[in-house]
PDB file of C-alpha atoms and ligand atoms in Angstrom:
ATOM      1  CA  MET X  21     -47.858  29.228 -28.020  1.00 51.00           C
ATOM      2  CA  LYS X  22     -45.949  26.676 -30.178  1.00 55.00           C
ATOM      3  CA  LYS X  23     -42.739  28.350 -29.079  1.00 57.00           C
ATOM      4  CA  LEU X  24     -43.763  28.059 -25.402  1.00 54.00           C
ATOM      5  CA  LYS X  25     -44.361  24.350 -25.866  1.00 58.00           C
ATOM      6  CA  TYR X  26     -41.077  23.816 -27.496  1.00 55.00           C
ATOM      7  CA  PHE X  27     -39.313  25.789 -24.750  1.00 52.00           C
ATOM      8  CA  LEU X  28     -41.092  23.643 -22.013  1.00 52.00           C
ATOM      9  CA  VAL X  29     -40.088  20.398 -23.713  1.00 51.00           C
ATOM     10  CA  LEU X  30     -36.444  21.700 -24.009  1.00 48.00           C
ATOM     11  CA  MET X  31     -36.469  22.553 -20.390  1.00 54.00           C
ATOM     12  CA  MET X  32     -37.820  19.129 -19.236  1.00 52.00           C
ATOM     13  CA  SER X  33     -35.061  17.328 -21.198  1.00 52.00           C
ATOM     14  CA  VAL X  34     -32.398  19.515 -19.712  1.00 47.00           C
ATOM     15  CA  LEU X  35     -33.733  18.675 -16.281  1.00 47.00           C
ATOM     16  CA  LEU X  36     -33.826  15.075 -16.997  1.00 46.00           C
ATOM     17  CA  ALA X  37     -30.307  15.063 -18.265  1.00 47.00           C
ATOM     18  CA  VAL X  38     -29.243  16.813 -15.089  1.00 45.00           C
ATOM     19  CA  VAL X  39     -31.001  14.312 -12.870  1.00 44.00           C
ATOM     20  CA  SER X  40     -29.612  11.200 -14.711  1.00 43.00           C
ATOM     21  CA  VAL X  41     -26.052  12.595 -14.565  1.00 44.00           C
ATOM     22  CA  GLY X  42     -26.557  13.196 -10.707  1.00 45.00           C
ATOM     23  CA  CYS X  43     -27.649   9.513 -10.272  1.00 45.00           C
ATOM     24  CA  GLY X  44     -24.608   8.229 -12.132  1.00 52.00           C
ATOM     25  CA  SER X  45     -22.257   9.958  -9.685  1.00 66.00           C
ATOM     26  CA  LYS X  46     -23.666   8.507  -6.445  1.00 76.00           C
ATOM     27  CA  PRO X  47     -21.454   8.861  -3.432  1.00 77.00           C
ATOM     28  CA  LEU X  48     -18.826   6.281  -3.010  1.00 77.00           C
ATOM     29  CA  SER X  49     -20.570   4.833   0.023  1.00 74.00           C
ATOM     30  CA  ALA X  50     -23.657   4.071  -2.167  1.00 80.00           C
ATOM     31  CA  GLN X  51     -21.660   2.409  -4.925  1.00 91.00           C
ATOM     32  CA  ASP X  52     -20.652  -1.178  -5.323  1.00 96.00           C
ATOM     33  CA  VAL X  53     -16.911  -0.762  -6.102  1.00 97.00           C
ATOM     34  CA  LEU X  54     -16.698  -4.477  -7.178  1.00 98.00           C
ATOM     35  CA  HIS X  55     -19.684  -4.182  -9.541  1.00 97.00           C
ATOM     36  CA  ASN X  56     -18.047  -1.095 -11.092  1.00 97.00           C
ATOM     37  CA  ALA X  57     -14.829  -2.869 -11.445  1.00 97.00           C
ATOM     38  CA  LYS X  58     -16.498  -5.786 -13.372  1.00 97.00           C
ATOM     39  CA  ASP X  59     -18.260  -3.335 -15.528  1.00 97.00           C
ATOM     40  CA  SER X  60     -14.933  -1.563 -16.549  1.00 97.00           C
ATOM     41  CA  ASN X  61     -13.020  -4.807 -16.432  1.00 98.00           C
ATOM     42  CA  THR X  62     -10.425  -2.882 -14.265  1.00 98.00           C
ATOM     43  CA  LEU X  63      -9.309  -2.747 -10.726  1.00 98.00           C
ATOM     44  CA  THR X  64      -7.434   0.424  -9.811  1.00 98.00           C
ATOM     45  CA  TRP X  65      -4.759  -0.229  -7.145  1.00 98.00           C
ATOM     46  CA  GLY X  66      -2.798   2.236  -5.160  1.00 98.00           C
ATOM     47  CA  VAL X  67       0.751   1.163  -5.017  1.00 98.00           C
ATOM     48  CA  LYS X  68       4.131   2.330  -3.642  1.00 97.00           C
ATOM     49  CA  ALA X  69       6.594   3.706  -6.159  1.00 95.00           C
ATOM     50  CA  ASP X  70       9.620   4.081  -3.847  1.00 92.00           C
ATOM     51  CA  THR X  71       9.883   0.757  -2.081  1.00 95.00           C
ATOM     52  CA  LYS X  72      12.079  -1.798  -3.851  1.00 95.00           C
ATOM     53  CA  LEU X  73      10.904  -5.361  -3.590  1.00 96.00           C
ATOM     54  CA  MET X  74       7.337  -4.273  -2.834  1.00 97.00           C
ATOM     55  CA  GLY X  75       6.414  -1.510  -5.178  1.00 97.00           C
ATOM     56  CA  LEU X  76       8.875   0.507  -7.185  1.00 95.00           C
ATOM     57  CA  ILE X  77       8.746   2.289 -10.554  1.00 93.00           C
ATOM     58  CA  ASP X  78      11.572   1.131 -12.795  1.00 92.00           C
ATOM     59  CA  VAL X  79      13.142   4.244 -14.231  1.00 90.00           C
ATOM     60  CA  LYS X  80      14.235   2.173 -17.270  1.00 93.00           C
ATOM     61  CA  ASP X  81      10.770   1.347 -18.509  1.00 95.00           C
ATOM     62  CA  GLY X  82       8.421   3.229 -16.301  1.00 93.00           C
ATOM     63  CA  GLN X  83       6.837   0.105 -15.173  1.00 94.00           C
ATOM     64  CA  GLU X  84       5.817  -0.706 -11.553  1.00 96.00           C
ATOM     65  CA  LYS X  85       7.491  -3.720 -10.141  1.00 97.00           C
ATOM     66  CA  GLY X  86       7.616  -5.681  -6.845  1.00 98.00           C
ATOM     67  CA  PHE X  87       5.856  -8.432  -4.832  1.00 98.00           C
ATOM     68  CA  GLU X  88       2.688  -6.135  -4.280  1.00 98.00           C
ATOM     69  CA  ILE X  89       2.452  -5.353  -7.987  1.00 98.00           C
ATOM     70  CA  ASP X  90       2.536  -8.974  -8.848  1.00 98.00           C
ATOM     71  CA  MET X  91       0.040  -9.856  -6.158  1.00 98.00           C
ATOM     72  CA  ALA X  92      -2.242  -7.119  -7.316  1.00 98.00           C
ATOM     73  CA  LYS X  93      -2.058  -8.548 -10.943  1.00 98.00           C
ATOM     74  CA  ALA X  94      -2.726 -11.965  -9.688  1.00 98.00           C
ATOM     75  CA  LEU X  95      -5.602 -10.968  -7.537  1.00 98.00           C
ATOM     76  CA  THR X  96      -7.254  -8.898 -10.381  1.00 98.00           C
ATOM     77  CA  LYS X  97      -7.123 -11.952 -12.622  1.00 98.00           C
ATOM     78  CA  LYS X  98      -8.718 -14.101  -9.953  1.00 98.00           C
ATOM     79  CA  ILE X  99     -11.391 -11.573  -9.332  1.00 98.00           C
ATOM     80  CA  LEU X 100     -12.059 -10.198 -12.883  1.00 98.00           C
ATOM     81  CA  GLY X 101     -11.006 -13.200 -15.071  1.00 98.00           C
ATOM     82  CA  LYS X 102      -7.835 -13.549 -17.117  1.00 95.00           C
ATOM     83  CA  ASN X 103      -8.480 -10.480 -19.152  1.00 96.00           C
ATOM     84  CA  GLY X 104      -9.148  -8.295 -16.106  1.00 98.00           C
ATOM     85  CA  LYS X 105      -6.871  -5.232 -16.046  1.00 98.00           C
ATOM     86  CA  ALA X 106      -4.985  -3.984 -12.992  1.00 98.00           C
ATOM     87  CA  LYS X 107      -4.334  -0.203 -13.214  1.00 98.00           C
ATOM     88  CA  PHE X 108      -1.789   1.397 -10.828  1.00 98.00           C
ATOM     89  CA  VAL X 109      -1.710   4.725  -9.204  1.00 98.00           C
ATOM     90  CA  THR X 110       1.190   5.739  -7.215  1.00 97.00           C
ATOM     91  CA  VAL X 111       0.699   6.489  -3.398  1.00 97.00           C
ATOM     92  CA  THR X 112       2.842   7.387  -0.442  1.00 96.00           C
ATOM     93  CA  SER X 113       2.192   6.455   3.122  1.00 96.00           C
ATOM     94  CA  GLN X 114       0.567   9.686   3.530  1.00 96.00           C
ATOM     95  CA  SER X 115      -1.608   9.890   0.511  1.00 97.00           C
ATOM     96  CA  ARG X 116      -2.957   6.316   0.312  1.00 98.00           C
ATOM     97  CA  ILE X 117      -6.072   6.616   2.660  1.00 98.00           C
ATOM     98  CA  PRO X 118      -7.092  10.117   1.113  1.00 97.00           C
ATOM     99  CA  LEU X 119      -6.785   8.767  -2.317  1.00 97.00           C
ATOM    100  CA  LEU X 120      -8.984   5.797  -1.531  1.00 97.00           C
ATOM    101  CA  LYS X 121     -11.609   7.851   0.224  1.00 96.00           C
ATOM    102  CA  ASN X 122     -11.787  10.222  -2.714  1.00 95.00           C
ATOM    103  CA  GLY X 123     -12.504   7.232  -5.010  1.00 95.00           C
ATOM    104  CA  ASN X 124      -9.308   7.686  -7.022  1.00 96.00           C
ATOM    105  CA  ILE X 125      -8.305   4.158  -6.351  1.00 97.00           C
ATOM    106  CA  ASP X 126     -10.357   0.938  -5.562  1.00 98.00           C
ATOM    107  CA  ALA X 127      -7.837  -0.688  -3.266  1.00 98.00           C
ATOM    108  CA  ILE X 128      -4.567  -0.020  -1.427  1.00 98.00           C
ATOM    109  CA  ILE X 129      -1.795  -2.557  -1.672  1.00 98.00           C
ATOM    110  CA  ALA X 130       1.087  -0.506  -0.391  1.00 98.00           C
ATOM    111  CA  THR X 131       3.043  -1.849   2.737  1.00 98.00           C
ATOM    112  CA  MET X 132       0.109  -0.795   5.017  1.00 98.00           C
ATOM    113  CA  THR X 133      -0.314  -2.414   8.321  1.00 98.00           C
ATOM    114  CA  ILE X 134      -3.808  -3.454   9.513  1.00 98.00           C
ATOM    115  CA  ASN X 135      -4.457  -1.537  12.710  1.00 97.00           C
ATOM    116  CA  ALA X 136      -7.308  -0.336  14.985  1.00 97.00           C
ATOM    117  CA  GLU X 137      -6.691   3.345  14.077  1.00 97.00           C
ATOM    118  CA  ARG X 138      -7.003   2.814  10.450  1.00 98.00           C
ATOM    119  CA  LYS X 139      -9.920   0.516  10.834  1.00 98.00           C
ATOM    120  CA  LYS X 140     -11.905   3.511  12.037  1.00 97.00           C
ATOM    121  CA  VAL X 141     -11.754   5.029   8.586  1.00 97.00           C
ATOM    122  CA  ILE X 142     -11.311   2.180   6.103  1.00 98.00           C
ATOM    123  CA  ASP X 143     -11.718  -1.538   5.884  1.00 98.00           C
ATOM    124  CA  PHE X 144      -8.981  -4.169   5.328  1.00 98.00           C
ATOM    125  CA  SER X 145      -8.764  -7.465   3.581  1.00 98.00           C
ATOM    126  CA  ASP X 146      -7.122 -10.420   5.421  1.00 98.00           C
ATOM    127  CA  SER X 147      -3.371 -10.015   5.766  1.00 98.00           C
ATOM    128  CA  TYR X 148      -1.410 -10.735   2.623  1.00 98.00           C
ATOM    129  CA  PHE X 149       2.191 -10.381   4.095  1.00 98.00           C
ATOM    130  CA  ASP X 150       3.829 -10.553   7.496  1.00 96.00           C
ATOM    131  CA  ALA X 151       6.316  -7.749   8.041  1.00 96.00           C
ATOM    132  CA  GLY X 152       7.823  -6.302  11.112  1.00 97.00           C
ATOM    133  CA  GLN X 153       9.468  -3.005  12.068  1.00 98.00           C
ATOM    134  CA  ALA X 154      13.271  -2.692  12.214  1.00 97.00           C
ATOM    135  CA  ILE X 155      16.078  -0.264  11.781  1.00 98.00           C
ATOM    136  CA  LEU X 156      18.633   0.440   9.022  1.00 98.00           C
ATOM    137  CA  VAL X 157      22.127   1.771  10.076  1.00 98.00           C
ATOM    138  CA  LYS X 158      25.503   2.482   8.575  1.00 97.00           C
ATOM    139  CA  ASP X 159      27.899  -0.417   8.981  1.00 97.00           C
ATOM    140  CA  GLY X 160      29.923   0.179  12.181  1.00 97.00           C
ATOM    141  CA  SER X 161      27.173   2.150  13.816  1.00 97.00           C
ATOM    142  CA  PRO X 162      26.997   2.261  17.640  1.00 96.00           C
ATOM    143  CA  VAL X 163      23.182   1.858  17.342  1.00 97.00           C
ATOM    144  CA  LYS X 164      22.638  -1.964  17.920  1.00 96.00           C
ATOM    145  CA  SER X 165      19.066  -2.006  18.742  1.00 95.00           C
ATOM    146  CA  VAL X 166      16.002   0.362  18.813  1.00 96.00           C
ATOM    147  CA  LYS X 167      16.633   1.161  22.385  1.00 95.00           C
ATOM    148  CA  ASP X 168      19.927   2.808  21.543  1.00 96.00           C
ATOM    149  CA  LEU X 169      17.999   5.497  19.730  1.00 97.00           C
ATOM    150  CA  ASN X 170      17.213   7.406  22.940  1.00 97.00           C
ATOM    151  CA  ASN X 171      18.706  10.874  22.546  1.00 97.00           C
ATOM    152  CA  LYS X 172      19.512  10.190  18.900  1.00 97.00           C
ATOM    153  CA  THR X 173      17.714  11.046  15.755  1.00 98.00           C
ATOM    154  CA  VAL X 174      15.627   8.452  13.884  1.00 98.00           C
ATOM    155  CA  ILE X 175      14.367   8.939  10.378  1.00 98.00           C
ATOM    156  CA  GLY X 176      10.941   7.969   9.341  1.00 97.00           C
ATOM    157  CA  VAL X 177       8.053   8.611   6.790  1.00 97.00           C
ATOM    158  CA  VAL X 178       5.058  10.801   7.307  1.00 97.00           C
ATOM    159  CA  GLY X 179       1.817   8.670   7.393  1.00 96.00           C
ATOM    160  CA  SER X 180       3.585   5.619   8.497  1.00 97.00           C
ATOM    161  CA  ASN X 181       2.957   4.005  11.856  1.00 97.00           C
ATOM    162  CA  SER X 182       6.732   3.392  12.345  1.00 97.00           C
ATOM    163  CA  VAL X 183       7.250   6.841  13.800  1.00 92.00           C
ATOM    164  CA  GLU X 184       4.751   6.262  16.636  1.00 91.00           C
ATOM    165  CA  ASN X 185       5.911   2.776  17.208  1.00 95.00           C
ATOM    166  CA  VAL X 186       9.559   3.730  17.728  1.00 94.00           C
ATOM    167  CA  LYS X 187       8.659   6.131  20.371  1.00 93.00           C
ATOM    168  CA  LYS X 188       7.273   3.230  22.555  1.00 94.00           C
ATOM    169  CA  TYR X 189      10.718   1.533  22.353  1.00 95.00           C
ATOM    170  CA  ALA X 190      12.840   4.752  22.512  1.00 96.00           C
ATOM    171  CA  PRO X 191      10.762   7.436  24.199  1.00 96.00           C
ATOM    172  CA  LYS X 192      13.707   9.962  24.020  1.00 97.00           C
ATOM    173  CA  ALA X 193      14.393   9.522  20.393  1.00 97.00           C
ATOM    174  CA  ARG X 194      14.179  12.619  18.161  1.00 97.00           C
ATOM    175  CA  VAL X 195      12.205  11.925  15.060  1.00 96.00           C
ATOM    176  CA  LEU X 196      12.708  13.395  11.468  1.00 97.00           C
ATOM    177  CA  GLN X 197       9.983  12.648   9.255  1.00 97.00           C
ATOM    178  CA  LEU X 198      10.280  12.833   5.402  1.00 97.00           C
ATOM    179  CA  GLN X 199       7.696  12.625   2.674  1.00 95.00           C
ATOM    180  CA  ASP X 200       8.664   9.172   1.171  1.00 94.00           C
ATOM    181  CA  TYR X 201      11.238   6.426   1.587  1.00 95.00           C
ATOM    182  CA  ALA X 202      13.341   7.710  -1.278  1.00 94.00           C
ATOM    183  CA  GLN X 203      13.848  11.033   0.685  1.00 96.00           C
ATOM    184  CA  ALA X 204      14.327   9.264   3.957  1.00 97.00           C
ATOM    185  CA  LEU X 205      17.193   7.200   2.589  1.00 97.00           C
ATOM    186  CA  VAL X 206      18.834  10.260   1.281  1.00 97.00           C
ATOM    187  CA  ALA X 207      18.554  11.829   4.644  1.00 98.00           C
ATOM    188  CA  LEU X 208      20.137   8.757   6.369  1.00 98.00           C
ATOM    189  CA  LYS X 209      22.995   8.810   3.857  1.00 97.00           C
ATOM    190  CA  SER X 210      23.657  12.406   4.246  1.00 97.00           C
ATOM    191  CA  GLY X 211      24.013  11.962   8.079  1.00 97.00           C
ATOM    192  CA  GLN X 212      20.852  13.707   9.097  1.00 98.00           C
ATOM    193  CA  GLY X 213      19.847  10.949  11.409  1.00 98.00           C
ATOM    194  CA  ASP X 214      21.434   7.808  13.237  1.00 98.00           C
ATOM    195  CA  ALA X 215      19.047   5.274  11.765  1.00 98.00           C
ATOM    196  CA  LEU X 216      16.049   4.911   9.417  1.00 98.00           C
ATOM    197  CA  THR X 217      13.050   3.009  10.722  1.00 98.00           C
ATOM    198  CA  THR X 218      10.205   1.221   8.987  1.00 98.00           C
ATOM    199  CA  ASP X 219       9.367  -2.454   8.101  1.00 97.00           C
ATOM    200  CA  ASN X 220      12.198  -5.016   7.606  1.00 96.00           C
ATOM    201  CA  VAL X 221      11.062  -5.775   4.123  1.00 96.00           C
ATOM    202  CA  ILE X 222      11.356  -2.132   3.050  1.00 97.00           C
ATOM    203  CA  LEU X 223      14.685  -1.730   4.779  1.00 97.00           C
ATOM    204  CA  ALA X 224      15.926  -4.989   3.146  1.00 95.00           C
ATOM    205  CA  GLY X 225      15.121  -3.448  -0.219  1.00 95.00           C
ATOM    206  CA  MET X 226      17.248  -0.354   0.580  1.00 96.00           C
ATOM    207  CA  ALA X 227      20.171  -2.433   1.924  1.00 95.00           C
ATOM    208  CA  VAL X 228      20.323  -4.362  -1.300  1.00 93.00           C
ATOM    209  CA  GLU X 229      21.067  -1.201  -3.341  1.00 92.00           C
ATOM    210  CA  ASN X 230      23.184   0.508  -0.829  1.00 95.00           C
ATOM    211  CA  PRO X 231      26.375  -1.287   0.362  1.00 95.00           C
ATOM    212  CA  GLY X 232      27.574   0.007   3.545  1.00 96.00           C
ATOM    213  CA  TYR X 233      24.111  -0.119   5.240  1.00 97.00           C
ATOM    214  CA  HIS X 234      22.440  -2.964   6.962  1.00 96.00           C
ATOM    215  CA  VAL X 235      19.256  -3.915   8.805  1.00 96.00           C
ATOM    216  CA  GLN X 236      20.312  -3.969  12.412  1.00 94.00           C
ATOM    217  CA  GLY X 237      18.939  -6.749  14.733  1.00 89.00           C
ATOM    218  CA  SER X 238      15.501  -8.397  14.252  1.00 90.00           C
ATOM    219  CA  ALA X 239      12.077  -6.890  13.978  1.00 95.00           C
ATOM    220  CA  PHE X 240      10.679  -5.481  17.164  1.00 96.00           C
ATOM    221  CA  THR X 241       6.959  -5.239  15.995  1.00 97.00           C
ATOM    222  CA  THR X 242       4.634  -7.367  13.908  1.00 97.00           C
ATOM    223  CA  GLU X 243       3.081  -5.552  10.980  1.00 98.00           C
ATOM    224  CA  PRO X 244       0.575  -7.615   9.113  1.00 98.00           C
ATOM    225  CA  TYR X 245      -0.028  -5.936   5.674  1.00 98.00           C
ATOM    226  CA  GLY X 246      -3.732  -5.730   4.398  1.00 98.00           C
ATOM    227  CA  ILE X 247      -5.334  -4.418   1.316  1.00 98.00           C
ATOM    228  CA  GLY X 248      -7.215  -1.286   2.296  1.00 98.00           C
ATOM    229  CA  ILE X 249     -10.759  -0.633   0.834  1.00 98.00           C
ATOM    230  CA  ASN X 250     -13.447   1.724   1.477  1.00 97.00           C
ATOM    231  CA  LYS X 251     -16.008   0.826   4.219  1.00 96.00           C
ATOM    232  CA  ASP X 252     -19.264  -0.762   3.217  1.00 95.00           C
ATOM    233  CA  GLN X 253     -17.813  -2.720   0.328  1.00 97.00           C
ATOM    234  CA  PRO X 254     -18.573  -6.202   1.517  1.00 97.00           C
ATOM    235  CA  ALA X 255     -18.553  -7.850  -1.999  1.00 98.00           C
ATOM    236  CA  LEU X 256     -15.107  -6.430  -2.775  1.00 98.00           C
ATOM    237  CA  ARG X 257     -13.717  -7.465   0.527  1.00 98.00           C
ATOM    238  CA  HIS X 258     -15.104 -11.089   0.196  1.00 98.00           C
ATOM    239  CA  ALA X 259     -13.618 -11.218  -3.361  1.00 98.00           C
ATOM    240  CA  LEU X 260     -10.213 -10.034  -2.191  1.00 98.00           C
ATOM    241  CA  ASN X 261     -10.057 -12.581   0.721  1.00 98.00           C
ATOM    242  CA  LYS X 262     -11.123 -15.448  -1.464  1.00 98.00           C
ATOM    243  CA  ALA X 263      -8.564 -14.378  -4.156  1.00 98.00           C
ATOM    244  CA  ILE X 264      -5.744 -14.158  -1.569  1.00 98.00           C
ATOM    245  CA  LYS X 265      -6.615 -17.618  -0.305  1.00 98.00           C
ATOM    246  CA  GLU X 266      -6.552 -18.963  -3.862  1.00 98.00           C
ATOM    247  CA  THR X 267      -3.038 -17.482  -4.448  1.00 98.00           C
ATOM    248  CA  GLU X 268      -1.929 -19.320  -1.266  1.00 98.00           C
ATOM    249  CA  LYS X 269      -3.551 -22.770  -2.327  1.00 98.00           C
ATOM    250  CA  ASP X 270      -2.369 -22.671  -5.824  1.00 98.00           C
ATOM    251  CA  GLY X 271       1.244 -21.943  -5.125  1.00 98.00           C
ATOM    252  CA  THR X 272       1.239 -18.330  -6.798  1.00 98.00           C
ATOM    253  CA  TYR X 273       1.770 -16.758  -3.349  1.00 98.00           C
ATOM    254  CA  ASN X 274       5.139 -18.828  -2.478  1.00 98.00           C
ATOM    255  CA  LYS X 275       6.172 -18.402  -6.169  1.00 98.00           C
ATOM    256  CA  LEU X 276       6.105 -14.723  -5.802  1.00 98.00           C
ATOM    257  CA  ILE X 277       7.734 -14.606  -2.394  1.00 98.00           C
ATOM    258  CA  LYS X 278      10.741 -16.598  -3.798  1.00 97.00           C
ATOM    259  CA  LYS X 279      10.875 -14.433  -6.855  1.00 97.00           C
ATOM    260  CA  TRP X 280      11.127 -11.239  -4.835  1.00 97.00           C
ATOM    261  CA  PHE X 281      12.746 -12.367  -1.604  1.00 96.00           C
ATOM    262  CA  GLY X 282      14.446 -15.549  -2.352  1.00 95.00           C
ATOM    263  CA  ASN X 283      17.954 -13.912  -2.582  1.00 90.00           C
ATOM    264  CA  VAL X 284      17.747 -10.868  -0.311  1.00 92.00           C
ATOM    265  CA  PRO X 285      20.506 -10.694   2.224  1.00 86.00           C
ATOM    266  CA  GLY X 286      19.193 -10.105   5.791  1.00 81.00           C
ATOM    267  CA  PHE X 287      15.680 -11.187   5.002  1.00 88.00           C
ATOM    268  CA  ASN X 288      14.593 -14.728   5.539  1.00 89.00           C
ATOM    269  CA  TYR X 289      11.866 -15.420   3.057  1.00 93.00           C
ATOM    270  CA  ARG X 290      11.124 -18.764   4.541  1.00 93.00           C
ATOM    271  CA  GLU X 291       9.444 -17.062   7.481  1.00 92.00           C
ATOM    272  CA  VAL X 292       6.872 -15.458   5.184  1.00 94.00           C
ATOM    273  CA  LEU X 293       5.953 -18.406   3.038  1.00 96.00           C
ATOM    274  CA  ARG X 294       2.421 -19.566   3.431  1.00 94.00           C
TER     275      ARG X 294
HETATM  276  N1  LIG J  22       3.771  -0.809   7.592  1.00 94.64           N
HETATM  277  C1  LIG J  22       4.042   0.577   8.108  1.00 94.64           C
HETATM  278  C2  LIG J  22       2.696   1.385   7.982  1.00 94.64           C
HETATM  279  O1  LIG J  22       1.730   0.887   7.349  1.00 94.64           O
HETATM  280  C3  LIG J  22       5.165   1.165   7.574  1.00 94.64           C
HETATM  281  C4  LIG J  22       5.403   1.186   6.014  1.00 94.64           C
HETATM  282  C5  LIG J  22       4.724   2.322   5.323  1.00 94.64           C
HETATM  283  O2  LIG J  22       4.976   3.498   5.607  1.00 94.64           O
HETATM  284  O3  LIG J  22       3.947   2.112   4.469  1.00 94.64           O
HETATM  285  O4  LIG J  22       2.717   2.600   8.095  1.00 94.64           O
END
């Protein structure tokens, strides 16, 4: 009898433990991401690792560097306080939304344009950067504008909207899609395409490091970048928008624009000051 009682008590405690663990891992939609970030004093950001000037891992020290990295750090401090930590997880154009939806990251700050299609699956902060799509070509290229890409091959990246955009301007262009911008640039340099297309700011970062290549003409679309977050996170969205405004008001924003773009040939930083 005593044994049975002991057994029952043991079973009850196991059951209780299972139930409480289950509650701790509520589905993401039922969690308050901002609340969790405050608890852990950490915001986990999805950032690019292959996009010089915006988000790039420096091979010398393994650190992420770029305008978006600095913005993420500044926003984290504004939201969590000066000891708040910004943690970085590398994403590509293709992996950023799935990683957010799985809960691997709290927010995406990775050259992602706010658009209607993406708004069906995630939410966005207000825009924190104004980019525009353009093309990168080899010096002396006969491709003078996006329209010249008809019957030519244009290189892009999977998961970016640039590939669809370019089809509107050059419907007969052939498109070669690579996994990330590092691979796309290698493809252009090895002659697998006549131009590489994505946002002007990303192309400017490539041109800086690759003499003999330049951004051709001006941007032919507008690409407002937003921070991607999961749906039903009004507190996080509000906190991000407030923090973005603060960086604009206190001069942090323009300071970072000048730091990263002040000296980049072919990119007029004055146009993106706020
Ligand atoms: N801004 C564009 C996009 O969101 C192109 C840059 C990128 O691939 O991240 O798709």
